[in-house]
Coordinates of C-alpha atoms and ligand atoms in Angstrom, one line a residue:
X1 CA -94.6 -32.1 -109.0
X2 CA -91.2 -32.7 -108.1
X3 CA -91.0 -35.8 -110.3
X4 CA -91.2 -33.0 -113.4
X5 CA -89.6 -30.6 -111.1
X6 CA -86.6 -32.1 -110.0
X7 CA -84.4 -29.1 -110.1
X8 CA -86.6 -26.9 -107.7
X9 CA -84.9 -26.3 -104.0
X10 CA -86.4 -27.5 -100.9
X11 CA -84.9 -24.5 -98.8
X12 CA -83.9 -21.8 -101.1
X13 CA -85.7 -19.2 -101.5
X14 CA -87.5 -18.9 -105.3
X15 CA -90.6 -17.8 -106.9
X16 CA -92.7 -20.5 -107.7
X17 CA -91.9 -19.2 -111.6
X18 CA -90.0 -16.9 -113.9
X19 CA -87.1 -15.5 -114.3
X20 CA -85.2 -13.5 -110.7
X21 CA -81.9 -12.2 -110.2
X22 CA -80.3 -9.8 -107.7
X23 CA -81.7 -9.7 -104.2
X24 CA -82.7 -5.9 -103.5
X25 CA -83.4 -3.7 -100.2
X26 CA -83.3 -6.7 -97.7
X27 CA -84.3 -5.7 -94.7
X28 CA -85.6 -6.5 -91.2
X29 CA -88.8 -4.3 -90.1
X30 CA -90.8 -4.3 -87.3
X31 CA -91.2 -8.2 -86.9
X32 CA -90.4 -9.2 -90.8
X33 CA -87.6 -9.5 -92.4
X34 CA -88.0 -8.7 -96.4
X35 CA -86.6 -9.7 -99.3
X36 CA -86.9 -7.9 -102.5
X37 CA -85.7 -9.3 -105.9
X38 CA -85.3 -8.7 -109.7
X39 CA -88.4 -10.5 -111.6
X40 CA -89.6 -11.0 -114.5
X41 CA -93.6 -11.9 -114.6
X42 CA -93.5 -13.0 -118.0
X43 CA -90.8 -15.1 -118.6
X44 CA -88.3 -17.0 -117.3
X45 CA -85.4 -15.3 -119.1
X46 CA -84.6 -11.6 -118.3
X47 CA -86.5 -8.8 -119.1
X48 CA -88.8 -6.9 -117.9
X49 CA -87.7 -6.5 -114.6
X50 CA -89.8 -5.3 -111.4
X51 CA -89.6 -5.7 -107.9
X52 CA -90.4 -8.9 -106.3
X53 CA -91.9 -8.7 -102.5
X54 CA -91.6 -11.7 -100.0
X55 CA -91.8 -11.5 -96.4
X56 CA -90.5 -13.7 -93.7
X57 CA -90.4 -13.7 -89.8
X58 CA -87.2 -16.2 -90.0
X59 CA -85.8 -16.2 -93.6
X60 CA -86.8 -19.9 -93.4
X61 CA -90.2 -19.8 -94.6
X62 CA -91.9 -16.6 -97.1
X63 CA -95.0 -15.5 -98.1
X64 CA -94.7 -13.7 -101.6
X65 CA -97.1 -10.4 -101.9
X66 CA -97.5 -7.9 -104.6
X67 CA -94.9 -6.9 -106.7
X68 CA -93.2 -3.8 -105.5
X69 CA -92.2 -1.7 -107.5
X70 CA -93.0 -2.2 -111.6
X71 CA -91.7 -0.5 -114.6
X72 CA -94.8 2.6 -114.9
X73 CA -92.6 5.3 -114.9
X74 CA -90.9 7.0 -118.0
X75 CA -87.7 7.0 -116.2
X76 CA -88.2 3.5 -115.1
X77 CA -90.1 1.8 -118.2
X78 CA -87.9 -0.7 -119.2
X79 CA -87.2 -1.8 -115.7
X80 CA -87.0 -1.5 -111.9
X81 CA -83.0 -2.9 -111.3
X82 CA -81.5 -2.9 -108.3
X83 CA -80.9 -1.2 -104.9
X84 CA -81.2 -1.3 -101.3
X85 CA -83.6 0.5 -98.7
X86 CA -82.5 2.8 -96.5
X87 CA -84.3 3.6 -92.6
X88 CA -85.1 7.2 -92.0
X89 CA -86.1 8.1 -88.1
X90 CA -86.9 4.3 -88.3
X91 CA -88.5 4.1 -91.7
X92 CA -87.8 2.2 -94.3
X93 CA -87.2 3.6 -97.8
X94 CA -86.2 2.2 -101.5
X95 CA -83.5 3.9 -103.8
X96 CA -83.2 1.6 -106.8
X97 CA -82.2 2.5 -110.4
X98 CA -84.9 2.9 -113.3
X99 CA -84.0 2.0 -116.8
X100 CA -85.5 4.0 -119.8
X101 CA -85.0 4.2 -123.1
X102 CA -82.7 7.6 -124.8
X103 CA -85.6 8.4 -127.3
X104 CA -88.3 8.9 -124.1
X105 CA -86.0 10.4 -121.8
X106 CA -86.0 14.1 -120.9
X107 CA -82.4 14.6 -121.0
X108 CA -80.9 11.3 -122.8
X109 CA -80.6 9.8 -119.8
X110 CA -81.3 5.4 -119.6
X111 CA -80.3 4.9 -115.6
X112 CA -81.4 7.3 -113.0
X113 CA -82.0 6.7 -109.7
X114 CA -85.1 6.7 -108.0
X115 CA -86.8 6.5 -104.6
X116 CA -89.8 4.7 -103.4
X117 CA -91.4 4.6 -100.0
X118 CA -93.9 2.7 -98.3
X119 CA -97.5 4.0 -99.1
X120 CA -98.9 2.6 -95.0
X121 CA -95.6 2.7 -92.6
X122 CA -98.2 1.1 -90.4
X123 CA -99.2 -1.8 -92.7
X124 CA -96.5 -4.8 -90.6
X125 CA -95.7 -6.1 -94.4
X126 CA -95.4 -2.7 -96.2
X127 CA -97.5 -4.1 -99.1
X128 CA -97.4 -1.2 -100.9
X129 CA -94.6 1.7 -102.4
X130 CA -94.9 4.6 -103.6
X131 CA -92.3 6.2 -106.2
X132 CA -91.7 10.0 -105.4
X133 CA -92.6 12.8 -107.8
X134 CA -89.3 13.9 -107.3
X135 CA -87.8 11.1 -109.4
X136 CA -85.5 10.8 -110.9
X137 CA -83.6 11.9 -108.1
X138 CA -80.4 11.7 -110.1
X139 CA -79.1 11.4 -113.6
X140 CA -75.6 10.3 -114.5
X141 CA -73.2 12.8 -114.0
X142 CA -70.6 14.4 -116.9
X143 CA -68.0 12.1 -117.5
X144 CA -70.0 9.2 -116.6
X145 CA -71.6 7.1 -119.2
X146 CA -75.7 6.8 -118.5
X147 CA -75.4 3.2 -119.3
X148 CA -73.0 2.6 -116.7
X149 CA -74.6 4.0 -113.6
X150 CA -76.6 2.0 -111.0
X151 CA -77.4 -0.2 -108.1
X152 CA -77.1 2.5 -105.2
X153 CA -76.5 1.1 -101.9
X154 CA -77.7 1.9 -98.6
X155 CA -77.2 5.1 -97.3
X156 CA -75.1 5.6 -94.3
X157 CA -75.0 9.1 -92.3
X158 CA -71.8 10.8 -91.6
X159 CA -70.6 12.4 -88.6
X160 CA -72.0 16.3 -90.3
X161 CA -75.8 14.3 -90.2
X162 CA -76.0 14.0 -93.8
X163 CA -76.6 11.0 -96.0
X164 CA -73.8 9.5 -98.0
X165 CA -74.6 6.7 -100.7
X166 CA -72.2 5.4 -103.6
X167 CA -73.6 4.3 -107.0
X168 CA -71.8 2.1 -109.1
X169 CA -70.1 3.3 -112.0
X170 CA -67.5 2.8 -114.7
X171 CA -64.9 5.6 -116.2
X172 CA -62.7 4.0 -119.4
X173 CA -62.0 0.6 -117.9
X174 CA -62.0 1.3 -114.1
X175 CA -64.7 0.6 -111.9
X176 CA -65.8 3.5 -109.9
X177 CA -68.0 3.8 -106.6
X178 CA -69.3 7.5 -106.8
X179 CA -70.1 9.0 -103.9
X180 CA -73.2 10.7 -103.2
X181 CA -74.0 13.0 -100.3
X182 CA -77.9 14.3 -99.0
X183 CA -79.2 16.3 -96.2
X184 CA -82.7 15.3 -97.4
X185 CA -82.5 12.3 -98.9
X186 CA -84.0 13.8 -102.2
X187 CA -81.3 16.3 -103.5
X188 CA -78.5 14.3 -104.0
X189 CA -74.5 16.0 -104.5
X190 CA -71.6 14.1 -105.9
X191 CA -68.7 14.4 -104.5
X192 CA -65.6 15.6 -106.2
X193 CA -63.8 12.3 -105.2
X194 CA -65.5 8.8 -105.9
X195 CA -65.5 6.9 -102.3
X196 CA -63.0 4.4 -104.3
X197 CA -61.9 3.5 -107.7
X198 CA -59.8 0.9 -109.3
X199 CA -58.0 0.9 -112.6
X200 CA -58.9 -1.9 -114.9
X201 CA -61.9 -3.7 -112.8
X202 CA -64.5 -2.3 -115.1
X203 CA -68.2 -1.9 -114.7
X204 CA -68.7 -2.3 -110.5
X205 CA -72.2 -3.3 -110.2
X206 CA -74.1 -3.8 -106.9
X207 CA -71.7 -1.8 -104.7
X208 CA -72.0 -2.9 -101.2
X209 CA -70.4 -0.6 -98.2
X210 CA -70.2 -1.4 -94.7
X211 CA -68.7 -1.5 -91.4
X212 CA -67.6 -4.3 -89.2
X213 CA -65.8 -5.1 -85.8
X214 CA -62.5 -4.9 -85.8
X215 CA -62.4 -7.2 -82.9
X216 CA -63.9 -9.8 -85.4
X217 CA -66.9 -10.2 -83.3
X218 CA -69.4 -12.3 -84.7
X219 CA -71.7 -9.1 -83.9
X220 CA -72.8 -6.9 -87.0
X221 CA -73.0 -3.2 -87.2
X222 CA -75.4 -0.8 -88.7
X223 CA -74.4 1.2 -91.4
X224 CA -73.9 3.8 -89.8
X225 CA -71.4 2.7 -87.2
X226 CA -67.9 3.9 -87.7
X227 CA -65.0 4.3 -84.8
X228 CA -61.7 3.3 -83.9
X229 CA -62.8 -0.4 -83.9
X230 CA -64.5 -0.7 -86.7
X231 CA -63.5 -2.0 -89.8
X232 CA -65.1 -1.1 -93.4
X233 CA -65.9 -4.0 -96.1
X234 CA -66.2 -2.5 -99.8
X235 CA -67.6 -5.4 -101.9
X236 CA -67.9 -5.2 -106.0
X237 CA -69.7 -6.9 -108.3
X238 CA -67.7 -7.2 -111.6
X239 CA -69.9 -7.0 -114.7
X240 CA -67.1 -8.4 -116.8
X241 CA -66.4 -11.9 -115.0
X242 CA -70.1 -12.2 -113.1
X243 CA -68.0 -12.2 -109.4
X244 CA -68.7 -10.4 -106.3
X245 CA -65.2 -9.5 -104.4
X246 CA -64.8 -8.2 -101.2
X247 CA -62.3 -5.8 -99.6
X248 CA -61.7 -5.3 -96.1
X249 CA -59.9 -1.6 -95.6
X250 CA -60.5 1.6 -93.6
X251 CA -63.3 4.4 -94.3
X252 CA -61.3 7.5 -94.3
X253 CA -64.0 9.9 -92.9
X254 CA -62.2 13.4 -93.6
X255 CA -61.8 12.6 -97.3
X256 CA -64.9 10.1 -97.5
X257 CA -62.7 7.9 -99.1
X258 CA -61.7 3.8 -98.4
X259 CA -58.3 2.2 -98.3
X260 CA -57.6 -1.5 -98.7
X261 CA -56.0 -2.8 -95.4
X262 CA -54.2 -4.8 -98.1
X263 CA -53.5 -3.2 -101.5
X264 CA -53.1 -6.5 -103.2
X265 CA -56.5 -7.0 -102.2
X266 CA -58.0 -4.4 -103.8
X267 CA -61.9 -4.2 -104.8
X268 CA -62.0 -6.0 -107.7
X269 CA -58.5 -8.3 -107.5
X270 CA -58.7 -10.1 -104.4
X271 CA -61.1 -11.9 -102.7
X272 CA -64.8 -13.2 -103.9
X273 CA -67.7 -13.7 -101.5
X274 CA -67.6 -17.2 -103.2
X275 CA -65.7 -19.6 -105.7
X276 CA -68.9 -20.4 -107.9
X277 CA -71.7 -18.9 -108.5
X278 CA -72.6 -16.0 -106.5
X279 CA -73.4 -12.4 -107.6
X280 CA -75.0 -8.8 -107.5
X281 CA -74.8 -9.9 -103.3
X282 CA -76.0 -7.7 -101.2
X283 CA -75.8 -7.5 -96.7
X284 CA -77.9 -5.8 -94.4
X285 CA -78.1 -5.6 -90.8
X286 CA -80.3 -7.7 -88.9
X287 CA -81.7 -5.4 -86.0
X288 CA -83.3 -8.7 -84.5
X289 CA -80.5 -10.9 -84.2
X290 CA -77.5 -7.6 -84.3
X291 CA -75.7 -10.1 -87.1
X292 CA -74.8 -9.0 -90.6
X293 CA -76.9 -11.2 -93.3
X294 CA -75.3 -11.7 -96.6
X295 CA -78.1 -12.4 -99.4
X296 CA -76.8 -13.8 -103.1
X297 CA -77.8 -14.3 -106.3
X298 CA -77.3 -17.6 -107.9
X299 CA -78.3 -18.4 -111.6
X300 CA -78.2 -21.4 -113.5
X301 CA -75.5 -24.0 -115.4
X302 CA -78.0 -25.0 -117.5
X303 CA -79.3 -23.6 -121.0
X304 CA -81.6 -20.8 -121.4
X305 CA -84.0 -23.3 -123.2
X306 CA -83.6 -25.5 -119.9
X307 CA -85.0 -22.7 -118.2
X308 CA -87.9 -22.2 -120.6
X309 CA -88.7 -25.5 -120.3
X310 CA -88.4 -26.1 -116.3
X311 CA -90.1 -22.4 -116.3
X312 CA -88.2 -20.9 -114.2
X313 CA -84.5 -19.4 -113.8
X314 CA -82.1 -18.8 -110.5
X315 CA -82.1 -19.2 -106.7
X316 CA -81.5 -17.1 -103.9
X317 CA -78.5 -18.0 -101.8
X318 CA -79.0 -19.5 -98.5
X319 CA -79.0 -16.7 -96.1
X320 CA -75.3 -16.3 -94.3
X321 CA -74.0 -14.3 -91.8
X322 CA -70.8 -12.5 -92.4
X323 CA -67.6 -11.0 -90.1
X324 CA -64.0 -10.5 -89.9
X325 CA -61.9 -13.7 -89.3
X326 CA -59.8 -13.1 -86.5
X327 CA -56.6 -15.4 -88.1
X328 CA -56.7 -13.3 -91.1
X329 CA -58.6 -9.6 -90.8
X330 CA -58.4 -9.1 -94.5
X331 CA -60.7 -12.2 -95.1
X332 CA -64.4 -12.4 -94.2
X333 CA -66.0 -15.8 -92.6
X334 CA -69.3 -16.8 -93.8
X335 CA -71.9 -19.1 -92.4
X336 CA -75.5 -20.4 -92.7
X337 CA -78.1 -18.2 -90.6
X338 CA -78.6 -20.5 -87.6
X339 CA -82.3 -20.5 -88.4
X340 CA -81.4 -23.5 -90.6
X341 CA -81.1 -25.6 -87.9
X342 CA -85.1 -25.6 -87.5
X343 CA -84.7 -28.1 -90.6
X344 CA -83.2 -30.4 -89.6
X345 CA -85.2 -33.7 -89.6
X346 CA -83.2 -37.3 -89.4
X347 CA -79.6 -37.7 -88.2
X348 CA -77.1 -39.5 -89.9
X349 CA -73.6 -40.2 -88.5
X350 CA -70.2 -41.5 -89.0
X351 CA -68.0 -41.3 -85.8
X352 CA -63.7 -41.5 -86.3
X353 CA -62.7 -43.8 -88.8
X354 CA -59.6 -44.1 -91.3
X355 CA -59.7 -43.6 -95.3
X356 CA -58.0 -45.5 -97.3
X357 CA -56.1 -45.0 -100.4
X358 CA -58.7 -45.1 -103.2
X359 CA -61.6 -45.5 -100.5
X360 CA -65.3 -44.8 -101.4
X361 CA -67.3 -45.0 -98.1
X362 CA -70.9 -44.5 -97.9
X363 CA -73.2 -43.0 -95.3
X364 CA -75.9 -45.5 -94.7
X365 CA -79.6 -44.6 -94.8
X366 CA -78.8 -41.1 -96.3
X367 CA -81.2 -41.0 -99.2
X368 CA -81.9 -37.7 -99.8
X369 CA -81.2 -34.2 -101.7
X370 CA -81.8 -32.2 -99.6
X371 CA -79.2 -32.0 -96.7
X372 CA -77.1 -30.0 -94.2
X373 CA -73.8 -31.7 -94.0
X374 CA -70.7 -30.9 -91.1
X375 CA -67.2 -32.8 -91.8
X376 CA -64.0 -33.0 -89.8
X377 CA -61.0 -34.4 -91.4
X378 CA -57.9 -34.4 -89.2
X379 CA -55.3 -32.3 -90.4
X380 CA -53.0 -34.9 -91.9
X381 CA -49.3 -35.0 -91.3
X382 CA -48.2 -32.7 -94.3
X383 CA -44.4 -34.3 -94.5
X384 CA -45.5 -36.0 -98.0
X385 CA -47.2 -32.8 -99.5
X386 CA -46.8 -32.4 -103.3
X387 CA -45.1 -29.1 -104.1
X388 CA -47.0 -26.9 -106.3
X389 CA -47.7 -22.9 -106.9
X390 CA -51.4 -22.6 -105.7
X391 CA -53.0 -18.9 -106.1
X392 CA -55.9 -17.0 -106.8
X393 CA -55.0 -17.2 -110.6
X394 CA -54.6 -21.0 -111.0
X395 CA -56.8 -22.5 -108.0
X396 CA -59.9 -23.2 -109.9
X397 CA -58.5 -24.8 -112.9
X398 CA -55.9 -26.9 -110.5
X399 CA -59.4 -28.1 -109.4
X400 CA -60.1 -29.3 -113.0
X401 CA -56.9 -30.8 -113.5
X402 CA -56.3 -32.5 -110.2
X403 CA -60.0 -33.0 -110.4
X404 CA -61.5 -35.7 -107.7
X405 CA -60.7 -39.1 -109.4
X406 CA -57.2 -38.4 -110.1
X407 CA -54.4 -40.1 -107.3
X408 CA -52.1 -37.6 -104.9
X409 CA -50.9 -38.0 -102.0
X410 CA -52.5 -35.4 -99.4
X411 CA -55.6 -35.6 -101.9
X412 CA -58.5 -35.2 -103.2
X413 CA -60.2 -36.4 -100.4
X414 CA -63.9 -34.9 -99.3
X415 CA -67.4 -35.5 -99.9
X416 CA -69.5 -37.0 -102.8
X417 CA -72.4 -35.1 -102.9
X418 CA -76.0 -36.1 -105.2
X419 CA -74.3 -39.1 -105.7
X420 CA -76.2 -42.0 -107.5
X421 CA -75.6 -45.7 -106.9
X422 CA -73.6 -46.6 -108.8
X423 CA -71.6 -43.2 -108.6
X424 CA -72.5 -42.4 -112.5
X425 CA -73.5 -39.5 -111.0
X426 CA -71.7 -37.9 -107.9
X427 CA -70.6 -34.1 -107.3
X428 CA -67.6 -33.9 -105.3
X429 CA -66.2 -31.3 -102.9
X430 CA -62.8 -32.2 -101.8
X431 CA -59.2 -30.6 -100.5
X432 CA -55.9 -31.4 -101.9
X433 CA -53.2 -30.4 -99.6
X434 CA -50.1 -28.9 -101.6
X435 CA -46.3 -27.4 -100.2
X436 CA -45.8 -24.5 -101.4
X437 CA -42.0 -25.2 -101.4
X438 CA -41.4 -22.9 -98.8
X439 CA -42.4 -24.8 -95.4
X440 CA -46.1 -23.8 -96.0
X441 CA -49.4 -25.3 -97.0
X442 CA -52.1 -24.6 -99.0
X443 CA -55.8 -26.3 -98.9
X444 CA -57.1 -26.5 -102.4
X445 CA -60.7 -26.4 -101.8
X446 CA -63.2 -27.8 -105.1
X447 CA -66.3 -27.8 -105.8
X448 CA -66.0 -30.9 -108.8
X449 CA -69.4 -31.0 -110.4
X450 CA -67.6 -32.5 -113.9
X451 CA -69.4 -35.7 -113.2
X452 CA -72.6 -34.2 -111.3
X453 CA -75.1 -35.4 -114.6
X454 CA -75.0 -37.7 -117.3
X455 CA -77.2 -34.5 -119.2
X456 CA -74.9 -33.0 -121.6
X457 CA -76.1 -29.6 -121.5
X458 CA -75.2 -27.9 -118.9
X459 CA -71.9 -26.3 -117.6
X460 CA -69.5 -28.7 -115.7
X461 CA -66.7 -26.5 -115.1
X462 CA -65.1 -27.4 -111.3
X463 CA -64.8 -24.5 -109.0
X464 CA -62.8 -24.1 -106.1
X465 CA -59.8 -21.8 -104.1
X466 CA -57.8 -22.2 -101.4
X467 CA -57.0 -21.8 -98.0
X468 CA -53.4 -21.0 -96.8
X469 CA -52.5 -23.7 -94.5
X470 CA -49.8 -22.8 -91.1
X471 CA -49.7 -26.3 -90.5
X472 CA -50.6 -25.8 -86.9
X473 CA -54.3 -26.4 -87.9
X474 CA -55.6 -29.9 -86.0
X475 CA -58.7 -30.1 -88.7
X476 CA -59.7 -29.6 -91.8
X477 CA -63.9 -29.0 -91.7
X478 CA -66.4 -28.7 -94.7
X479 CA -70.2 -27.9 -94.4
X480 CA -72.3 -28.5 -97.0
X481 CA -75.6 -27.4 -98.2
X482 CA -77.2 -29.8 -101.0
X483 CA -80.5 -29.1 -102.1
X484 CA -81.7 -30.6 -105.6
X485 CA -79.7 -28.5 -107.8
X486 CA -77.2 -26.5 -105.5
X487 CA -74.4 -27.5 -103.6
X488 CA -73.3 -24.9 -101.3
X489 CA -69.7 -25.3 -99.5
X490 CA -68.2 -23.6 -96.6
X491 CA -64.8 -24.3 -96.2
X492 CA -63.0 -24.2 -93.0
X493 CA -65.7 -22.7 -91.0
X494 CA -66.7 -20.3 -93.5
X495 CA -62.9 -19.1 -94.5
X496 CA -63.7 -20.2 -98.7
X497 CA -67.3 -20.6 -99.3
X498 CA -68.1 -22.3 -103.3
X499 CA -71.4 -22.7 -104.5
X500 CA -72.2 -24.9 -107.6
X501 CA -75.9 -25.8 -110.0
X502 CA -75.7 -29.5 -110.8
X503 CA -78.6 -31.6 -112.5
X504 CA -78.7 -35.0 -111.9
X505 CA -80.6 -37.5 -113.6
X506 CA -80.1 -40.2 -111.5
X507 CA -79.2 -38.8 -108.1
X508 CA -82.4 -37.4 -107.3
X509 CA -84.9 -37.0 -104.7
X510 CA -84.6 -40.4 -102.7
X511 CA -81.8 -42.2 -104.6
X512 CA -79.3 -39.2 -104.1
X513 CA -76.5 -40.5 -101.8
X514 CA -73.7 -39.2 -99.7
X515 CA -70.0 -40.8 -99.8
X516 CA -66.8 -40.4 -98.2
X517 CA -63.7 -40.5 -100.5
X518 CA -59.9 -40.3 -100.5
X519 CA -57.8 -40.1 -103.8
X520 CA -54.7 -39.5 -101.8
X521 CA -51.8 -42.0 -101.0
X522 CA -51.7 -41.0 -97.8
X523 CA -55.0 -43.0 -95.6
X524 CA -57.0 -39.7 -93.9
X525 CA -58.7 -39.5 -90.4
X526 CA -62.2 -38.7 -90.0
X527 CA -63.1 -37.1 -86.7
X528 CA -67.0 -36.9 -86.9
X529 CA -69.0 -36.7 -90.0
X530 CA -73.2 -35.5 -89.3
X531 CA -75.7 -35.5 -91.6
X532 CA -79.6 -34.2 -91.6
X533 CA -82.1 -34.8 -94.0
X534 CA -83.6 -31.6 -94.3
X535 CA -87.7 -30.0 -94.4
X536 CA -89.0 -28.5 -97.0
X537 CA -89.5 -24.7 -96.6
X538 CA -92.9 -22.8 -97.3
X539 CA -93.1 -20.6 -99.6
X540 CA -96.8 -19.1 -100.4
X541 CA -98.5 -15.9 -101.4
X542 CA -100.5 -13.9 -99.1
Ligands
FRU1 C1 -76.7 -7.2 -111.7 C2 -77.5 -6.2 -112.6 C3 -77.5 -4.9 -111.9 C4 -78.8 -4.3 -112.5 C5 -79.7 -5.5 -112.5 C6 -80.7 -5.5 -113.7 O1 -77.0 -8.5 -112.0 O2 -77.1 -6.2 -113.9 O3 -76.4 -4.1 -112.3 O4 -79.3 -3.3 -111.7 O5 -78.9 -6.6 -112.6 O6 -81.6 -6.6 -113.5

């Protein structure tokens, strides 16, 4: 029941128990779109890990079905981890990486990659996979440790017709996105160059490869697209700091190789999907809408025996779409799939009004946690702005220090999110507008959740990042997604996006609240502030 249950979402996607992680070989498919995910049947810690199934026609409501792939091979029996489907002629197929123990294996080999397809193409929700007797299809090639190769993506074909897929990898301490190249899908070739590498990055898990307009349409491309206006996104997931980062560069199709468009920017040192928690991501293209949907996995801030007790571990991300900002076309927007909108139940809001100076204003009648919220602040005038070095490097602990209930002057001021009465409770997500010094701005953007419970065990750290600020900007927007135990926030229409657990004891179900705050010296405009309670999403078995 949700009074013992308080943590479970209302319209994120989870199992109704056990341990998941990564999503794996989203897809859409004649008329569903699927979702498959790392599971554990028997636990809700990791371990044992199979192939979830769930099927949806909107990504808004799921029906779970049989598990999809399980650990019943000996190059798979410690686990079915991730990887991505593939269509071929219009058919959807599975390459994911199997996990076996040394002493089993025929050639001391522990991840291979393996490929499953459906058992009934004709069956609409492709109940059922089969894993070929060809598998493993690959072993870890010399020079590459067999612990430290997995996750292969989607495969894309190349102008010659034959399939290319990378696998991620790690060499000494660099990360490494080997490149793979088919005619049949079965025999697999490396090639002598990895598609990229970066010194220093380590392990790159979940690789994720693929094109978008260079026009920065809102339009997505299938994997296969490439041309003069197209742009390529490499995105790595970093086994050593648990954060998915996303370059945007060229595919080089002579030398199947990918350059950054920005080498500071680099897979690995520049820019993550997400300021919180986010990982092992994975996109797809969405043949029914032509957008690119980004899928994510986010665990918990609480402890393991948490879990154990609640009996159950992680959400999926809420479903966004992703494309190439047209101010800045090294930096990817991201935004809610529209379908949210079908959610939407009571309206809440607050029309242009002034902040003051240490002001706390609430939004009447919202009693609720669950809720899509949309906030424009104008842009105030930045004359005033405290001078301070803000960068990728310090962003998320200036969040900590200039946390939301310390004074500025163009700052904190935001949102107070699972807020209880008498704010006890209360998870902020604010900006702090800093000068650089040099006659530009930066947005810190935070995501404060160091008062979000009075429970002690669980991580409180603030998140956040920052956007660079012309000063020709007329507003500064937030939207944010609460529901229960997550706080999602996209930052100037999707430009920073940070996503945060929080457990409130007080600010739950009906007596979780929604404020308006400003720390800063300087009073701060509000254009329009809107607010919906939101459904609650079905999610069955069929
Ligand atoms: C990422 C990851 C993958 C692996 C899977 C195992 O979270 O470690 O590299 O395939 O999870 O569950």
């Amino acid at each position: 029941s949700a009074a013992s249950q308080p943590y479970r979402t209302s319209f994120h996607f989870q199992p109704p128990k056990n341990w998941m992680n990564d999503p794996n070989g989203p897809m859409f498919y004649n008329g569903y779109y699927h979702l498959f995910y790392q599971w554990n049947p028997y636990a809700a810690v990791w371990g044992n890990i199979t192939w979830g199934h769930a099927v949806s026609t909107d990504m808004i409501h799921w029906d779970i079905l049989e598990l999809a792939l399980v650990p019943d091979q000996w190059y798979d029996q410690y686990g079915c981890w991730s990887g991505s489907a593939t269509f071929i002629n219009g058919k959807p197929v599975l390459l994911y990486t199997g996990w076996s123990n040394v002493s089993f294996s025929r050639d001391n080999q522990v991840q291979m990659q393996a490929m499953a397809i459906a058992a009934n193409y004709s069956d609409p929700l492709l109940r059922e996979w089969t894993k070929l007797p060809q598998n493993p299809i690959l072993t870890a090639p010399v020079g590459i440790n067999s612990t430290k190769f997995r996750d292969p993506t989607t495969a894309w074909l190349g102008e010659d017709g034959k399939w290319r897929m990378i696998i991620g990898a790690k060499r000494k301490h660099r990360g490494v996105a080997l490149l793979y190249r088919s005619s049949d899908f079965i025999q697999w070739e490396k090639a002598k160059h990895p598609l990229h590498t970066v010194a220093l990055t380590g392990m790159w898990e979940c690789p994720d490869f693929y094109p978008v307009p260079a026009s920065a349409s809102i339009t997505g491309l299938d994997t296969s697209a490439n041309g003069p206006h197209v742009k390529h996104v490499l995105k790595v997931s970093l086994d050593d700091t648990k954060h998915d980062y996303y370059t945007v560069g060229t595919y080089i199709t002579s030398s199947d190789s990918f350059i950054a468009s920005n080498a500071n920017l680099d897979a690995g040192l520049g820019l993550r999907y997400d300021y919180g928690k986010y990982y092992a991501s994975k996109t797809f293209f969405d043949s029914k809408k032509n957008r690119r949907i980004l899928l994510g996995w986010v665990n918990e801030s609480s402890s393991e025996l948490a879990d154990i007790a609640k009996d159950w571990s992680s959400l999926q991300a809420f479903p966004r779409i992703v494309w190439l900002d047209e101010e800045d076309n090294d930096r990817l927007l991201q935004w809610p799939i529209e379908e949210i909108e079908m959610l939407r139940k009571e309206k809440f809001s607050l029309k242009s009004s002034q902040i003051d100076k240490g002001a706390t204003v609430k939004v009447e009648g919202v009693k609720s946690a669950q809720l899509d919220v949309l906030v424009d602040f104008e842009l105030p005038q930045l004359n005033g702005a405290e001078e301070m070095v803000v960068n990728t490097n310090n962003a998320q602990q200036l969040c900590s220090v200039r946390g939301a209930t310390r004074s500025g002057v163009l700052g904190p001021f935001g949102l107070l999110v699972l807020a209880s009465e008498d704010l006890s409770e209360q998870t902020a997500v604010f900006f702090y507008i800093m000068s650089n010094g040099e006659g530009k701005w930066n947005a810190l953007i935070c995501n404060d959740q160091s008062r979000s419970t009075l429970a002690a065990d669980t991580d409180k750290t603030p998140y956040g990042s920052f956007i660079p600020l012309s000063g020709m900007e007329k507003t500064l927007s937030l939207r944010v997604l609460v529901d229960h135990s997550i706080v999602e926030t996209f930052a100037q229409g999707g430009k920073v996006c940070i996503t945060s657990r929080v457990y409130p004891t007080k600010a739950i179900e009906d007596k979780a609240q929604l404020y308006l705050f400003n720390n800063g010296s300087v009073p701060v405009h509000l254009r329009e502030l809107t607010a919906w309670d939101m459904e609650t999403v079905h999610i069955g078995s069929i």
